Amino acid sequence: MSLDKDTIRKIAFLARIRVPEDALDGLAGELSNIIGWVEQLNEVDTEGVEPMTSVADMDWPRRDDEITDGGRAQDILANATDPEPAPGGEDGNGGGFFTVPKVVE
Amino acid sequence: MTYLISGESGDWEVVIGLEIHAQIVSEAKLFSGAATAFGAAPNTQVSLVDAAMPGMLPVINEHCVAQAVKTGLGLKAKINLHSVFERKNYFYADLPQGYQISQYAEPIVGEGTVILDMPDGETREIGIERLHMEQDAGKSLHDQDPKRSFIDLNRSGIALMEIVSKPDLRTPEEAGIYLRKIRTILRYLHTCDGNMEEGSMRADVNVSVRHPGEDLRTRTEIKNVNSVRFVMQAIEYEAERQVEAYESGEDVVQETRQFDSTKGETRPMRAKEFAHDYRYFPDPDLLPLVLSQDLVDHIATLIPEMPDEIKQRFMADFGLSANDSGVLVADMDTADYFEEVANGRDPKQAVNWVTGNLFGALKKAGLPIAESPVPPESLGELLDLVEDGTISGRMAKEVFEEMMATGKDAADIVEEQGLEQITDGAEIEAFVDRVIAENQDQAADVRNGKEKTIGWFVGQVMQATGGKANPKMVNELLRKKLSG
Amino acid sequence: MTAFPELSIAAAGKGLEAGDFTAEELTRACIEALESGRDLNAFITETPDIALDRAKASDARRADGRAAGPMDGIPIAIKDLFCTEGVLTTAGSHILDGFTPAYESTVSANLKDSGAVMLGKTNLDEFAMGSANVTSYYGPVKNPWKGPGGKDLVPGGSSGGSAAAVAGGLCPGAIGTDTGGSIRQPASFCGIVGMKPTYGRCSRWGIVAFASSLDQAGPLTRTVEDAAIMLGAMAGHDAKDSTSAPIDVADFSAGLGEGVKGMKVGIPKEYTLDGMPAEVEALWRQGMDWLKGQGAECIDVSLPHTKYALPAYYIVAPAEASSNLARYDGVRYGLRVEGSTLDDMYEATRGEGFGDEVRRRVLIGTYVLSAGYYDAYYRQAQKVRTLIARDFTEAFEQVDVLLTPTAPSAAFAIGEKMDDPVAMYLNDVFTVPASMAGLPAISVPAGLDGDGLPLGLHLIAKPFDEVTLFRAASALEQAAGFDAKPGARPSTPQGGAS
């Protein structure tokens, strides 16, 4: 399967990665090469084989319905670009918002 | 009940399916230990997991799983002992991980059924396609700042159940009844508080129209409708819109729309440059969710008597009509209240008092039945006082109002205010004798055959006793004394 | 006496216990070695203050008779994929610019609790995606071993900084992560021991995720014994990781020195590749002879789906990565490149924040999961993965461990294989199958190639049978007697106390 520029554009948008127009051709070639190489998997007869969901075959831990976290808005917001304190929340753990460019719905 | 929209090309039938998102009642979130309470300061109920910090991992809340199973059992649905959490990948400001953990190919609950109680007393069965668990997203606030949207992740990661109906609904009213019935069931089970104003329940509505007997046509999906009334309005509008489109030779486009409750109309959500491609795949951070039949059996023992069963029982045990029963069981507290009042008493009286005087008074006071100033045992005592003749029915209404206002017991009010009915024959006879003696002319009229004047005498005696005399006894005595 | 930082963990531990030197002295020597070894570019962040604080605390504990165990006071390096509280954590990526976590990964916290002293955060391929440590935003790492004519070589990847730091004598041990060979292959390239435990043995909590179903933390050390000691301090069940095995930590050193008499060693015939360098094949044969010489029995086995492991890996790992890396969106941490709309901001941030290899893998992963391709690629790859795991299960019915080469070649020059991603991927051809099956595996330095560069041999064991793995590895180590050291680094003096 060879991937064309349009496909690259489409998956780049799905992945929200800006790819400069002049890089599309090169990327299309590289990805086509990789996809072509992985397609050797089609040789394998997998009729009736279950796909693996995890190599870990065990009873996994579950949590009790208890509040063990939260109340740490300062930590949560510490690394954010341009956070907005909540009204009255300037002192840290009183809360605050992450911000993004305005979304018009 | 039929609901057809007539057009030039004939009648159109509406086909409706609902996807109800119900917040699971739990202390902590589905995959983290942060709290779920409503209304906290922004980002104060957020764990490192909910904020999708690098290297954070989900660990499932066992109680939420049990809640989903309980709901599945309440919907008489198949419980899947093996289910899989998958990632639904898309970018949005309130989705910090860049994916929602949800169930897709293998949900925890499969097909079930819900019985609707129609206003005409009939029932209708609606199919449940599936129920799956998923995480809620955060909240975006778009109106706080001219250039920025604000993001609060308090909701991020809260456990939801998505309950998907089959496209079995045919009228806006049915859709409303279905939504209410699901809410009733969830409340009986204590798996969702059903509080649509706080967003703990909301619905995506799938609507299409067709000529009766045709295959399904293209459907549109109205997202995130948050009240029963809006669901009904949205369907009405959307069905008409689609009929108009077809009638004028246009096609209906498969799209997601939103409901504008102020204008009462639906409109397309902002068009995306590319259609969503969610790239579901099993979440490698979570192993498949495997339940034991023992656990499911145990959860089954926790299911309370459900409204459909209670309704049948009320009809059988108390001889109630389907309609009265349906009204009473729509709310678990009401059903409990009624049952306590009705036990060992005249059920018809109990229905009348609960759905009449009590509902009216609670509505006026703006109180839910669980907070009624008159508890069921008190209302029962009031009914007993009527039944044993201590007070008259008319007096009971006044006593009830006093009970609502003061929270006092019926017997205390009756006693304090001396409202006991006079049933002592001698005492009544004294009043009767006095009234006859004071009204010789009218007594003569009666004796001369003017029957109607007996009624006048009853009134006089009742007035003289402050309304407390037993009217039946007064009547009998008067007739006896004036007949000769 | 051996220079402090070149001591083994076991030897350093004995010295500390005997009071021959203090943790502070040991740590200061490592800090000096780090400084004089900066030419290797092995560290992204050095944390000398934290190191000295912890070293002093360790000495105080020891003085009180409360030393925590064999890791107490041992200076180590931490791959910059582990989140460390209050210390910059980059994953080798521009997109995590300035990210300082408020939390400590379980594995690094376990090591801290065991008394280990963090010297700093080591360089790596961006998001651990690479086999040569050339994709880091912070520049390539140099292998302490030099090629012909003093040419700079890659240390392997992705844990290249950790491998170079240990091999270059900057510290006695380091931790890395291994997704398809990222501990074992650089260990082989750098002439040290690199071990990947069973999937689920070490918690993944707090490790920047690359491919969740494959990622495992493990030690890079100079001796097999050190690897066993270090893993003992890293491993353990963690209720915060749903894939963490609820299994007690074994005494991983239990089988060391017991030899391999009677052990059955499987030799998978599919690991003989066309065009494999003769010296790699020769070393493999030598390894069989060494083990046979100690009484082990070598048995030919077949793992028929071996050749499909690598292509399956290059579907599964990028698919998981494409989703795991969606959280780097410029909102909550790291780089943000402003944009006029939300999508614009996302695209600009991620376009600038990710390097070429990460971009390539995220796009591949997005593609193989997208509508219409999921079954053909992702689902098929996971089915093949089932078959690969089944091959191992069947082989382990006959044998106790498997012996293979670690990598198809020795270290190559920086700049080579850069324009052909698939050629680069082939570096992991021998390490990926065990990763796909979640099995424990180790690379032991065993010989030198014609250019005098180290080559490793690779052992794979049954799930959670690390004790047998270490036992076989220590026998191999003993027989190989590998004691070659990287040549003197040209422009920098030998560091450390002596």
mmCIF file of C-alpha atoms in Angstrom, chain C residues 15-164:
data_model
loop_
_atom_site.group_PDB
_atom_site.id
_atom_site.type_symbol
_atom_site.label_atom_id
_atom_site.label_comp_id
_atom_site.label_asym_id
_atom_site.label_seq_id
_atom_site.Cartn_x
_atom_site.Cartn_y
_atom_site.Cartn_z
ATOM 1 C CA GLY C 15 33.181 -0.732 50.519
ATOM 2 C CA LEU C 16 30.415 1.358 52.028
ATOM 3 C CA GLU C 17 29.543 -1.368 54.464
ATOM 4 C CA ALA C 18 33.165 -1.812 55.488
ATOM 5 C CA GLY C 19 33.537 1.917 55.950
ATOM 6 C CA ASP C 20 36.326 2.097 53.339
ATOM 7 C CA PHE C 21 34.660 5.200 51.936
ATOM 8 C CA THR C 22 31.441 7.120 52.343
ATOM 9 C CA ALA C 23 28.498 7.505 50.001
ATOM 10 C CA GLU C 24 29.377 11.179 49.809
ATOM 11 C CA GLU C 25 32.920 10.410 48.619
ATOM 12 C CA LEU C 26 31.584 7.934 46.094
ATOM 13 C CA THR C 27 28.993 10.411 44.898
ATOM 14 C CA ARG C 28 31.467 13.286 44.629
ATOM 15 C CA ALA C 29 33.690 11.093 42.480
ATOM 16 C CA CYS C 30 30.743 10.311 40.210
ATOM 17 C CA ILE C 31 29.803 13.977 39.990
ATOM 18 C CA GLU C 32 33.371 14.769 38.885
ATOM 19 C CA ALA C 33 33.217 11.933 36.374
ATOM 20 C CA LEU C 34 29.934 13.310 35.028
ATOM 21 C CA GLU C 35 31.539 16.687 34.565
ATOM 22 C CA SER C 36 34.609 15.396 32.810
ATOM 23 C CA GLY C 37 32.500 13.029 30.718
ATOM 24 C CA ARG C 38 30.130 15.665 29.377
ATOM 25 C CA ASP C 39 31.549 15.145 25.909
ATOM 26 C CA LEU C 40 29.460 11.950 25.774
ATOM 27 C CA ASN C 41 26.267 14.021 26.138
ATOM 28 C CA ALA C 42 24.961 11.186 28.304
ATOM 29 C CA PHE C 43 22.983 13.447 30.636
ATOM 30 C CA ILE C 44 20.244 15.944 29.904
ATOM 31 C CA THR C 45 20.082 17.107 33.518
ATOM 32 C CA GLU C 46 22.698 16.609 36.207
ATOM 33 C CA THR C 47 21.418 16.774 39.776
ATOM 34 C CA PRO C 48 24.566 17.089 41.912
ATOM 35 C CA ASP C 49 22.799 18.853 44.791
ATOM 36 C CA ILE C 50 20.137 16.185 45.089
ATOM 37 C CA ALA C 51 22.859 13.541 44.795
ATOM 38 C CA LEU C 52 24.943 14.996 47.612
ATOM 39 C CA ASP C 53 21.910 15.435 49.862
ATOM 40 C CA ARG C 54 20.908 11.828 49.357
ATOM 41 C CA ALA C 55 24.484 10.603 49.760
ATOM 42 C CA LYS C 56 24.808 12.432 53.068
ATOM 43 C CA ALA C 57 21.472 11.059 54.196
ATOM 44 C CA SER C 58 22.689 7.588 53.277
ATOM 45 C CA ASP C 59 25.870 8.053 55.293
ATOM 46 C CA ALA C 60 23.794 9.240 58.241
ATOM 47 C CA ARG C 61 21.580 6.155 57.995
ATOM 48 C CA ARG C 62 24.594 3.901 57.842
ATOM 49 C CA ALA C 63 26.157 5.618 60.836
ATOM 50 C CA ASP C 64 22.910 4.917 62.689
ATOM 51 C CA GLY C 65 23.007 1.287 61.636
ATOM 52 C CA ARG C 66 19.902 1.786 59.503
ATOM 53 C CA ALA C 67 21.350 1.226 56.016
ATOM 54 C CA ALA C 68 18.481 0.237 53.746
ATOM 55 C CA GLY C 69 20.174 -2.520 51.766
ATOM 56 C CA PRO C 70 22.627 -3.166 48.959
ATOM 57 C CA MET C 71 21.624 -0.034 46.995
ATOM 58 C CA ASP C 72 21.979 2.357 49.911
ATOM 59 C CA GLY C 73 24.475 5.064 48.983
ATOM 60 C CA ILE C 74 24.981 3.825 45.407
ATOM 61 C CA PRO C 75 24.976 6.636 42.832
ATOM 62 C CA ILE C 76 22.891 5.887 39.776
ATOM 63 C CA ALA C 77 21.644 7.619 36.656
ATOM 64 C CA ILE C 78 18.009 7.738 35.630
ATOM 65 C CA LYS C 79 16.775 7.725 32.058
ATOM 66 C CA ASP C 80 14.942 10.965 31.424
ATOM 67 C CA LEU C 81 11.769 9.036 30.689
ATOM 68 C CA PHE C 82 11.092 8.519 34.401
ATOM 69 C CA CYS C 83 9.186 11.384 35.982
ATOM 70 C CA THR C 84 11.157 12.766 38.912
ATOM 71 C CA GLU C 85 9.562 15.055 41.436
ATOM 72 C CA GLY C 86 10.803 18.617 41.146
ATOM 73 C CA VAL C 87 13.348 17.689 38.449
ATOM 74 C CA LEU C 88 12.980 18.549 34.780
ATOM 75 C CA THR C 89 11.682 15.551 32.837
ATOM 76 C CA THR C 90 11.983 15.788 29.049
ATOM 77 C CA ALA C 91 11.667 12.354 27.411
ATOM 78 C CA GLY C 92 14.303 13.795 25.070
ATOM 79 C CA SER C 93 11.603 15.857 23.420
ATOM 80 C CA HIS C 94 11.151 19.537 22.668
ATOM 81 C CA ILE C 95 7.452 19.133 23.429
ATOM 82 C CA LEU C 96 8.105 18.587 27.150
ATOM 83 C CA ASP C 97 10.057 21.850 27.455
ATOM 84 C CA GLY C 98 10.264 22.897 31.066
ATOM 85 C CA PHE C 99 8.075 20.072 32.386
ATOM 86 C CA THR C 100 8.742 19.538 36.083
ATOM 87 C CA PRO C 101 6.544 16.805 37.531
ATOM 88 C CA ALA C 102 4.977 17.052 40.968
ATOM 89 C CA TYR C 103 5.416 13.299 41.318
ATOM 90 C CA GLU C 104 8.051 10.589 41.304
ATOM 91 C CA SER C 105 7.757 7.441 39.172
ATOM 92 C CA THR C 106 7.254 4.248 41.177
ATOM 93 C CA VAL C 107 10.527 2.705 39.996
ATOM 94 C CA SER C 108 12.662 5.762 40.772
ATOM 95 C CA ALA C 109 10.799 6.145 44.080
ATOM 96 C CA ASN C 110 11.562 2.503 44.922
ATOM 97 C CA LEU C 111 15.234 3.131 44.187
ATOM 98 C CA LYS C 112 15.189 6.295 46.268
ATOM 99 C CA ASP C 113 13.626 4.358 49.132
ATOM 100 C CA SER C 114 16.368 1.770 48.787
ATOM 101 C CA GLY C 115 18.889 4.559 49.384
ATOM 102 C CA ALA C 116 20.160 4.901 45.800
ATOM 103 C CA VAL C 117 21.548 8.329 44.945
ATOM 104 C CA MET C 118 20.265 10.038 41.791
ATOM 105 C CA LEU C 119 23.075 11.718 39.853
ATOM 106 C CA GLY C 120 20.932 13.024 37.034
ATOM 107 C CA LYS C 121 18.664 12.274 34.102
ATOM 108 C CA THR C 122 20.170 10.562 31.096
ATOM 109 C CA ASN C 123 19.729 11.331 27.444
ATOM 110 C CA LEU C 124 17.596 9.102 25.257
ATOM 111 C CA ASP C 125 15.953 8.870 21.901
ATOM 112 C CA GLU C 126 12.933 11.174 21.795
ATOM 113 C CA PHE C 127 10.101 9.388 23.641
ATOM 114 C CA ALA C 128 12.352 6.304 23.616
ATOM 115 C CA MET C 129 11.815 5.899 19.883
ATOM 116 C CA GLY C 130 15.084 4.919 18.341
ATOM 117 C CA SER C 131 17.941 2.456 18.333
ATOM 118 C CA ALA C 132 20.907 4.786 18.156
ATOM 119 C CA ASN C 133 20.139 7.689 20.474
ATOM 120 C CA VAL C 134 20.242 10.070 17.553
ATOM 121 C CA THR C 135 16.659 11.342 17.774
ATOM 122 C CA SER C 136 16.977 13.234 21.079
ATOM 123 C CA TYR C 137 16.086 16.919 21.020
ATOM 124 C CA TYR C 138 19.137 17.280 23.269
ATOM 125 C CA GLY C 139 21.521 15.899 20.682
ATOM 126 C CA PRO C 140 23.046 12.480 20.071
ATOM 127 C CA VAL C 141 24.881 10.546 22.762
ATOM 128 C CA LYS C 142 28.378 9.301 21.979
ATOM 129 C CA ASN C 143 29.401 5.750 22.702
ATOM 130 C CA PRO C 144 32.474 5.724 24.976
ATOM 131 C CA TRP C 145 33.884 3.129 22.573
ATOM 132 C CA LYS C 146 35.418 4.710 19.506
ATOM 133 C CA GLY C 147 35.367 3.364 15.986
ATOM 134 C CA PRO C 148 38.309 2.938 13.677
ATOM 135 C CA GLY C 149 40.237 6.185 13.480
ATOM 136 C CA GLY C 150 38.587 7.445 16.645
ATOM 137 C CA LYS C 151 35.252 7.823 14.887
ATOM 138 C CA ASP C 152 32.286 8.693 17.130
ATOM 139 C CA LEU C 153 29.835 5.833 17.420
ATOM 140 C CA VAL C 154 26.246 5.602 18.541
ATOM 141 C CA PRO C 155 25.631 4.024 21.963
ATOM 142 C CA GLY C 156 22.493 2.293 20.731
ATOM 143 C CA GLY C 157 19.090 3.303 21.928
ATOM 144 C CA SER C 158 16.850 4.337 23.236
ATOM 145 C CA SER C 159 18.513 4.134 26.670
ATOM 146 C CA GLY C 160 21.764 5.360 25.097
ATOM 147 C CA GLY C 161 22.570 7.935 27.758
ATOM 148 C CA SER C 162 22.218 5.384 30.552
ATOM 149 C CA ALA C 163 24.364 2.851 28.667
ATOM 150 C CA ALA C 164 27.068 5.395 27.825
#
